[in-house]
Amino acid sequence: MTDANDLVARVEAALAARALAGADTPALLMVSGGSDSTALAYLAHELRERGALGQLAMLHVNHQLRGQDADDDARFVAQLAELLGIPLFSCDIDIAGEAQRTGENVEAVARRERYLAANEALESLCLHAAAPLADGRILTAHTSDDRVESFYMRSIVGTGPGGFRAMKYRNGPVVRPLLDVSRDDLRAYVSQREQAGEAVACDGEGNLWREDATNAHTDRFRAFVRHEIVPRAKERNPQLLEVLSRTMNLIADEDDMLESMVDELMERHVTWTEQVPGRAPDFDAGCVLAPAFGAEPLPLRRRSVMRTLQLMLGREARVETASVQAVLDAYDTADGAPRGGYVTNIQGDLAVSANKHGVRLEPMPAYRARRKRA
């Protein structure tokens, strides 16, 4: 286990080396009250004191899924924010009710709503800090444990291009400065603060962080991997976290290279509908993939389609493999030419249609309106 006293320096070095955040970066901390996010709050406070981070704020979202325990989490986080003098954004969201209304998975709804709240809070923080929104960052407390768990989860159910890098250190405004730190390291760090006589937050039972009892339920996929798969793997290799983290970083390096090639491919072959010179593309309106797109290497085409659909469906949407394949199928496998007359409907009510001019992706109402005009 790493000496907890080194953690602040390690995290500061990670922020700088990976250009995740700097002295002028407004940083919104996602804090649930668990050990990892509680440690993140203390670390960020110390980094702010060192001049390694800009203005701070915290966000706590009560998902209203765990009754009194969830309310106690909110009280603990409020105490932590007051102790550290960090402004707190908090909100209550009826996740179960929203999931029932939409028919979606509860965990997926919780994640979406949590990040919607985070983006709103970040906008407010940046406004208060007189900083451009693009300069703000959302800091999460994902650790090397979380990353390894994601690796095994994807190994079990399958994944798409780049999936085995498991988590990115940065994804848009979201940064994960603790990906090279273990959960045990963070718990030791928080405990040592108390042992050193520093002020710490405690819940009603004197705990230094809040434990979510549902984390022990092995019927939940991540909990199953956390409690059943990872411990068995650690029996074979006690250095599992470090070894797999290095492996995932190697995968990430190659993934980044392929993504840069996709940048060039999309620049050549993707034209966004109704694009006005000098303005950002209107992703909602759709795009046209050029006829020559079908002759590019399949791995690059697959990644390009995935990125295109992600832009159209939104950052938080999960692009389905069937949707990517439906777009690829619009090109003939023999000569790579668009398959004239090809039309299909994919997730998000998007239409995919092909003719000699290329393959068009657009909202279905726009496709129908075009067909009607024709």
mmCIF file with all atom_site columns, C-alpha atoms in Angstrom, residues 135-258:
data_model
loop_
_atom_site.group_PDB
_atom_site.id
_atom_site.type_symbol
_atom_site.label_atom_id
_atom_site.label_alt_id
_atom_site.label_comp_id
_atom_site.label_asym_id
_atom_site.label_entity_id
_atom_site.label_seq_id
_atom_site.pdbx_PDB_ins_code
_atom_site.Cartn_x
_atom_site.Cartn_y
_atom_site.Cartn_z
_atom_site.occupancy
_atom_site.B_iso_or_equiv
_atom_site.pdbx_formal_charge
_atom_site.auth_seq_id
_atom_site.auth_comp_id
_atom_site.auth_asym_id
_atom_site.auth_atom_id
_atom_site.pdbx_PDB_model_num
ATOM 1   C CA . ASP A 1 135 ? -11.969 25.777  -18.612 1.00 0.00 ? 135 ASP A CA 1
ATOM 2   C CA . GLY A 1 136 ? -14.029 24.095  -15.873 1.00 0.00 ? 136 GLY A CA 1
ATOM 3   C CA . ARG A 1 137 ? -13.632 20.476  -14.842 1.00 0.00 ? 137 ARG A CA 1
ATOM 4   C CA . ILE A 1 138 ? -15.801 17.887  -13.108 1.00 0.00 ? 138 ILE A CA 1
ATOM 5   C CA . LEU A 1 139 ? -13.611 15.766  -10.824 1.00 0.00 ? 139 LEU A CA 1
ATOM 6   C CA . THR A 1 140 ? -14.729 12.240  -9.979  1.00 0.00 ? 140 THR A CA 1
ATOM 7   C CA . ALA A 1 141 ? -13.189 9.832   -7.450  1.00 0.00 ? 141 ALA A CA 1
ATOM 8   C CA . HIS A 1 142 ? -12.815 6.788   -9.708  1.00 0.00 ? 142 HIS A CA 1
ATOM 9   C CA . THR A 1 143 ? -9.845  4.698   -8.569  1.00 0.00 ? 143 THR A CA 1
ATOM 10  C CA . SER A 1 144 ? -7.648  1.960   -10.010 1.00 0.00 ? 144 SER A CA 1
ATOM 11  C CA . ASP A 1 145 ? -10.079 -0.490  -8.362  1.00 0.00 ? 145 ASP A CA 1
ATOM 12  C CA . ASP A 1 146 ? -12.978 0.981   -10.357 1.00 0.00 ? 146 ASP A CA 1
ATOM 13  C CA . ARG A 1 147 ? -10.955 0.812   -13.534 1.00 0.00 ? 147 ARG A CA 1
ATOM 14  C CA . VAL A 1 148 ? -10.017 -2.846  -13.031 1.00 0.00 ? 148 VAL A CA 1
ATOM 15  C CA . GLU A 1 149 ? -13.622 -3.699  -12.197 1.00 0.00 ? 149 GLU A CA 1
ATOM 16  C CA . SER A 1 150 ? -14.753 -2.045  -15.433 1.00 0.00 ? 150 SER A CA 1
ATOM 17  C CA . PHE A 1 151 ? -12.122 -4.030  -17.338 1.00 0.00 ? 151 PHE A CA 1
ATOM 18  C CA . TYR A 1 152 ? -13.500 -7.333  -16.017 1.00 0.00 ? 152 TYR A CA 1
ATOM 19  C CA . MET A 1 153 ? -17.114 -6.261  -16.533 1.00 0.00 ? 153 MET A CA 1
ATOM 20  C CA . ARG A 1 154 ? -16.391 -5.521  -20.172 1.00 0.00 ? 154 ARG A CA 1
ATOM 21  C CA . SER A 1 155 ? -14.462 -8.771  -20.483 1.00 0.00 ? 155 SER A CA 1
ATOM 22  C CA . ILE A 1 156 ? -17.601 -10.627 -19.411 1.00 0.00 ? 156 ILE A CA 1
ATOM 23  C CA . VAL A 1 157 ? -20.219 -8.811  -21.503 1.00 0.00 ? 157 VAL A CA 1
ATOM 24  C CA . GLY A 1 158 ? -18.084 -7.587  -24.401 1.00 0.00 ? 158 GLY A CA 1
ATOM 25  C CA . THR A 1 159 ? -17.113 -4.101  -25.484 1.00 0.00 ? 159 THR A CA 1
ATOM 26  C CA . GLY A 1 160 ? -16.483 -1.934  -28.517 1.00 0.00 ? 160 GLY A CA 1
ATOM 27  C CA . PRO A 1 161 ? -13.438 -0.070  -29.865 1.00 0.00 ? 161 PRO A CA 1
ATOM 28  C CA . GLY A 1 162 ? -11.279 1.293   -27.066 1.00 0.00 ? 162 GLY A CA 1
ATOM 29  C CA . GLY A 1 163 ? -13.406 -0.383  -24.412 1.00 0.00 ? 163 GLY A CA 1
ATOM 30  C CA . PHE A 1 164 ? -10.552 -2.209  -22.726 1.00 0.00 ? 164 PHE A CA 1
ATOM 31  C CA . ARG A 1 165 ? -8.848  1.011   -21.729 1.00 0.00 ? 165 ARG A CA 1
ATOM 32  C CA . ALA A 1 166 ? -11.829 0.907   -19.289 1.00 0.00 ? 166 ALA A CA 1
ATOM 33  C CA . MET A 1 167 ? -11.763 4.551   -18.174 1.00 0.00 ? 167 MET A CA 1
ATOM 34  C CA . LYS A 1 168 ? -10.198 7.706   -19.545 1.00 0.00 ? 168 LYS A CA 1
ATOM 35  C CA . TYR A 1 169 ? -8.305  10.102  -17.336 1.00 0.00 ? 169 TYR A CA 1
ATOM 36  C CA . ARG A 1 170 ? -10.271 12.803  -19.114 1.00 0.00 ? 170 ARG A CA 1
ATOM 37  C CA . ASN A 1 171 ? -13.524 12.609  -21.040 1.00 0.00 ? 171 ASN A CA 1
ATOM 38  C CA . GLY A 1 172 ? -14.670 16.094  -22.009 1.00 0.00 ? 172 GLY A CA 1
ATOM 39  C CA . PRO A 1 173 ? -14.998 18.170  -18.837 1.00 0.00 ? 173 PRO A CA 1
ATOM 40  C CA . VAL A 1 174 ? -14.884 15.046  -16.634 1.00 0.00 ? 174 VAL A CA 1
ATOM 41  C CA . VAL A 1 175 ? -11.458 14.193  -15.208 1.00 0.00 ? 175 VAL A CA 1
ATOM 42  C CA . ARG A 1 176 ? -10.422 11.269  -13.022 1.00 0.00 ? 176 ARG A CA 1
ATOM 43  C CA . PRO A 1 177 ? -7.228  12.248  -11.173 1.00 0.00 ? 177 PRO A CA 1
ATOM 44  C CA . LEU A 1 178 ? -7.302  9.168   -8.882  1.00 0.00 ? 178 LEU A CA 1
ATOM 45  C CA . LEU A 1 179 ? -7.173  6.419   -11.529 1.00 0.00 ? 179 LEU A CA 1
ATOM 46  C CA . ASP A 1 180 ? -3.660  5.420   -10.440 1.00 0.00 ? 180 ASP A CA 1
ATOM 47  C CA . VAL A 1 181 ? -4.626  5.339   -6.753  1.00 0.00 ? 181 VAL A CA 1
ATOM 48  C CA . SER A 1 182 ? -6.233  2.386   -4.973  1.00 0.00 ? 182 SER A CA 1
ATOM 49  C CA . ARG A 1 183 ? -9.278  2.471   -2.732  1.00 0.00 ? 183 ARG A CA 1
ATOM 50  C CA . ASP A 1 184 ? -7.117  1.227   0.139   1.00 0.00 ? 184 ASP A CA 1
ATOM 51  C CA . ASP A 1 185 ? -4.730  4.149   -0.393  1.00 0.00 ? 185 ASP A CA 1
ATOM 52  C CA . LEU A 1 186 ? -7.599  6.617   -0.121  1.00 0.00 ? 186 LEU A CA 1
ATOM 53  C CA . ARG A 1 187 ? -9.020  5.053   3.026   1.00 0.00 ? 187 ARG A CA 1
ATOM 54  C CA . ALA A 1 188 ? -5.603  5.084   4.652   1.00 0.00 ? 188 ALA A CA 1
ATOM 55  C CA . TYR A 1 189 ? -5.223  8.753   3.714   1.00 0.00 ? 189 TYR A CA 1
ATOM 56  C CA . VAL A 1 190 ? -8.528  9.733   5.343   1.00 0.00 ? 190 VAL A CA 1
ATOM 57  C CA . SER A 1 191 ? -7.765  7.666   8.454   1.00 0.00 ? 191 SER A CA 1
ATOM 58  C CA . GLN A 1 192 ? -4.309  9.225   8.796   1.00 0.00 ? 192 GLN A CA 1
ATOM 59  C CA . ARG A 1 193 ? -5.852  12.686  8.723   1.00 0.00 ? 193 ARG A CA 1
ATOM 60  C CA . GLU A 1 194 ? -7.803  11.782  11.843  1.00 0.00 ? 194 GLU A CA 1
ATOM 61  C CA . GLN A 1 195 ? -4.765  10.164  13.487  1.00 0.00 ? 195 GLN A CA 1
ATOM 62  C CA . ALA A 1 196 ? -2.749  13.306  12.808  1.00 0.00 ? 196 ALA A CA 1
ATOM 63  C CA . GLY A 1 197 ? -5.334  15.381  14.648  1.00 0.00 ? 197 GLY A CA 1
ATOM 64  C CA . GLU A 1 198 ? -6.657  17.165  11.575  1.00 0.00 ? 198 GLU A CA 1
ATOM 65  C CA . ALA A 1 199 ? -10.322 18.127  11.436  1.00 0.00 ? 199 ALA A CA 1
ATOM 66  C CA . VAL A 1 200 ? -12.420 15.440  9.754   1.00 0.00 ? 200 VAL A CA 1
ATOM 67  C CA . ALA A 1 201 ? -16.113 14.955  9.083   1.00 0.00 ? 201 ALA A CA 1
ATOM 68  C CA . CYS A 1 202 ? -17.916 12.110  10.859  1.00 0.00 ? 202 CYS A CA 1
ATOM 69  C CA . ASP A 1 203 ? -21.395 10.701  10.517  1.00 0.00 ? 203 ASP A CA 1
ATOM 70  C CA . GLY A 1 204 ? -23.697 10.051  13.486  1.00 0.00 ? 204 GLY A CA 1
ATOM 71  C CA . GLU A 1 205 ? -21.872 6.821   14.303  1.00 0.00 ? 205 GLU A CA 1
ATOM 72  C CA . GLY A 1 206 ? -18.396 8.338   14.116  1.00 0.00 ? 206 GLY A CA 1
ATOM 73  C CA . ASN A 1 207 ? -17.536 6.933   10.684  1.00 0.00 ? 207 ASN A CA 1
ATOM 74  C CA . LEU A 1 208 ? -15.075 8.906   8.552   1.00 0.00 ? 208 LEU A CA 1
ATOM 75  C CA . TRP A 1 209 ? -17.079 8.125   5.420   1.00 0.00 ? 209 TRP A CA 1
ATOM 76  C CA . ARG A 1 210 ? -20.400 6.577   4.524   1.00 0.00 ? 210 ARG A CA 1
ATOM 77  C CA . GLU A 1 211 ? -20.736 2.964   3.452   1.00 0.00 ? 211 GLU A CA 1
ATOM 78  C CA . ASP A 1 212 ? -23.382 2.109   0.842   1.00 0.00 ? 212 ASP A CA 1
ATOM 79  C CA . ALA A 1 213 ? -24.741 -1.288  1.900   1.00 0.00 ? 213 ALA A CA 1
ATOM 80  C CA . THR A 1 214 ? -25.865 -2.032  -1.665  1.00 0.00 ? 214 THR A CA 1
ATOM 81  C CA . ASN A 1 215 ? -22.187 -2.253  -2.695  1.00 0.00 ? 215 ASN A CA 1
ATOM 82  C CA . ALA A 1 216 ? -22.115 -5.670  -1.038  1.00 0.00 ? 216 ALA A CA 1
ATOM 83  C CA . HIS A 1 217 ? -25.030 -7.047  -3.050  1.00 0.00 ? 217 HIS A CA 1
ATOM 84  C CA . THR A 1 218 ? -23.475 -9.538  -5.459  1.00 0.00 ? 218 THR A CA 1
ATOM 85  C CA . ASP A 1 219 ? -26.609 -9.595  -7.579  1.00 0.00 ? 219 ASP A CA 1
ATOM 86  C CA . ARG A 1 220 ? -25.474 -6.228  -8.886  1.00 0.00 ? 220 ARG A CA 1
ATOM 87  C CA . PHE A 1 221 ? -22.969 -6.709  -11.677 1.00 0.00 ? 221 PHE A CA 1
ATOM 88  C CA . ARG A 1 222 ? -20.217 -4.376  -10.437 1.00 0.00 ? 222 ARG A CA 1
ATOM 89  C CA . ALA A 1 223 ? -20.557 -5.659  -6.877  1.00 0.00 ? 223 ALA A CA 1
ATOM 90  C CA . PHE A 1 224 ? -20.316 -9.226  -8.193  1.00 0.00 ? 224 PHE A CA 1
ATOM 91  C CA . VAL A 1 225 ? -17.072 -8.396  -10.006 1.00 0.00 ? 225 VAL A CA 1
ATOM 92  C CA . ARG A 1 226 ? -15.764 -6.444  -6.988  1.00 0.00 ? 226 ARG A CA 1
ATOM 93  C CA . HIS A 1 227 ? -16.409 -9.181  -4.435  1.00 0.00 ? 227 HIS A CA 1
ATOM 94  C CA . GLU A 1 228 ? -16.168 -12.375 -6.484  1.00 0.00 ? 228 GLU A CA 1
ATOM 95  C CA . ILE A 1 229 ? -13.900 -11.858 -9.501  1.00 0.00 ? 229 ILE A CA 1
ATOM 96  C CA . VAL A 1 230 ? -11.243 -9.324  -8.461  1.00 0.00 ? 230 VAL A CA 1
ATOM 97  C CA . PRO A 1 231 ? -10.335 -11.000 -5.106  1.00 0.00 ? 231 PRO A CA 1
ATOM 98  C CA . ARG A 1 232 ? -9.778  -14.325 -6.883  1.00 0.00 ? 232 ARG A CA 1
ATOM 99  C CA . ALA A 1 233 ? -7.556  -12.623 -9.470  1.00 0.00 ? 233 ALA A CA 1
ATOM 100 C CA . LYS A 1 234 ? -5.584  -10.924 -6.673  1.00 0.00 ? 234 LYS A CA 1
ATOM 101 C CA . GLU A 1 235 ? -4.902  -14.347 -5.176  1.00 0.00 ? 235 GLU A CA 1
ATOM 102 C CA . ARG A 1 236 ? -2.961  -15.144 -8.360  1.00 0.00 ? 236 ARG A CA 1
ATOM 103 C CA . ASN A 1 237 ? -1.349  -11.721 -8.606  1.00 0.00 ? 237 ASN A CA 1
ATOM 104 C CA . PRO A 1 238 ? -1.331  -9.406  -5.559  1.00 0.00 ? 238 PRO A CA 1
ATOM 105 C CA . GLN A 1 239 ? -0.091  -6.608  -7.856  1.00 0.00 ? 239 GLN A CA 1
ATOM 106 C CA . LEU A 1 240 ? -3.202  -6.897  -10.039 1.00 0.00 ? 240 LEU A CA 1
ATOM 107 C CA . LEU A 1 241 ? -4.184  -3.223  -9.820  1.00 0.00 ? 241 LEU A CA 1
ATOM 108 C CA . GLU A 1 242 ? -0.762  -1.974  -10.874 1.00 0.00 ? 242 GLU A CA 1
ATOM 109 C CA . VAL A 1 243 ? -0.268  -4.585  -13.604 1.00 0.00 ? 243 VAL A CA 1
ATOM 110 C CA . LEU A 1 244 ? -3.695  -4.153  -15.197 1.00 0.00 ? 244 LEU A CA 1
ATOM 111 C CA . SER A 1 245 ? -3.437  -0.349  -14.956 1.00 0.00 ? 245 SER A CA 1
ATOM 112 C CA . ARG A 1 246 ? -0.192  -0.479  -16.950 1.00 0.00 ? 246 ARG A CA 1
ATOM 113 C CA . THR A 1 247 ? -1.833  -2.798  -19.476 1.00 0.00 ? 247 THR A CA 1
ATOM 114 C CA . MET A 1 248 ? -4.833  -0.508  -19.854 1.00 0.00 ? 248 MET A CA 1
ATOM 115 C CA . ASN A 1 249 ? -2.543  2.489   -20.351 1.00 0.00 ? 249 ASN A CA 1
ATOM 116 C CA . LEU A 1 250 ? -0.777  0.621   -23.167 1.00 0.00 ? 250 LEU A CA 1
ATOM 117 C CA . ILE A 1 251 ? -4.167  -0.052  -24.734 1.00 0.00 ? 251 ILE A CA 1
ATOM 118 C CA . ALA A 1 252 ? -5.038  3.617   -24.246 1.00 0.00 ? 252 ALA A CA 1
ATOM 119 C CA . ASP A 1 253 ? -1.900  4.755   -26.103 1.00 0.00 ? 253 ASP A CA 1
ATOM 120 C CA . GLU A 1 254 ? -2.851  2.674   -29.137 1.00 0.00 ? 254 GLU A CA 1
ATOM 121 C CA . ASP A 1 255 ? -6.471  3.764   -28.839 1.00 0.00 ? 255 ASP A CA 1
ATOM 122 C CA . ASP A 1 256 ? -5.394  7.419   -28.878 1.00 0.00 ? 256 ASP A CA 1
ATOM 123 C CA . MET A 1 257 ? -3.355  6.810   -32.028 1.00 0.00 ? 257 MET A CA 1
ATOM 124 C CA . LEU A 1 258 ? -6.355  5.240   -33.767 1.00 0.00 ? 258 LEU A CA 1
#
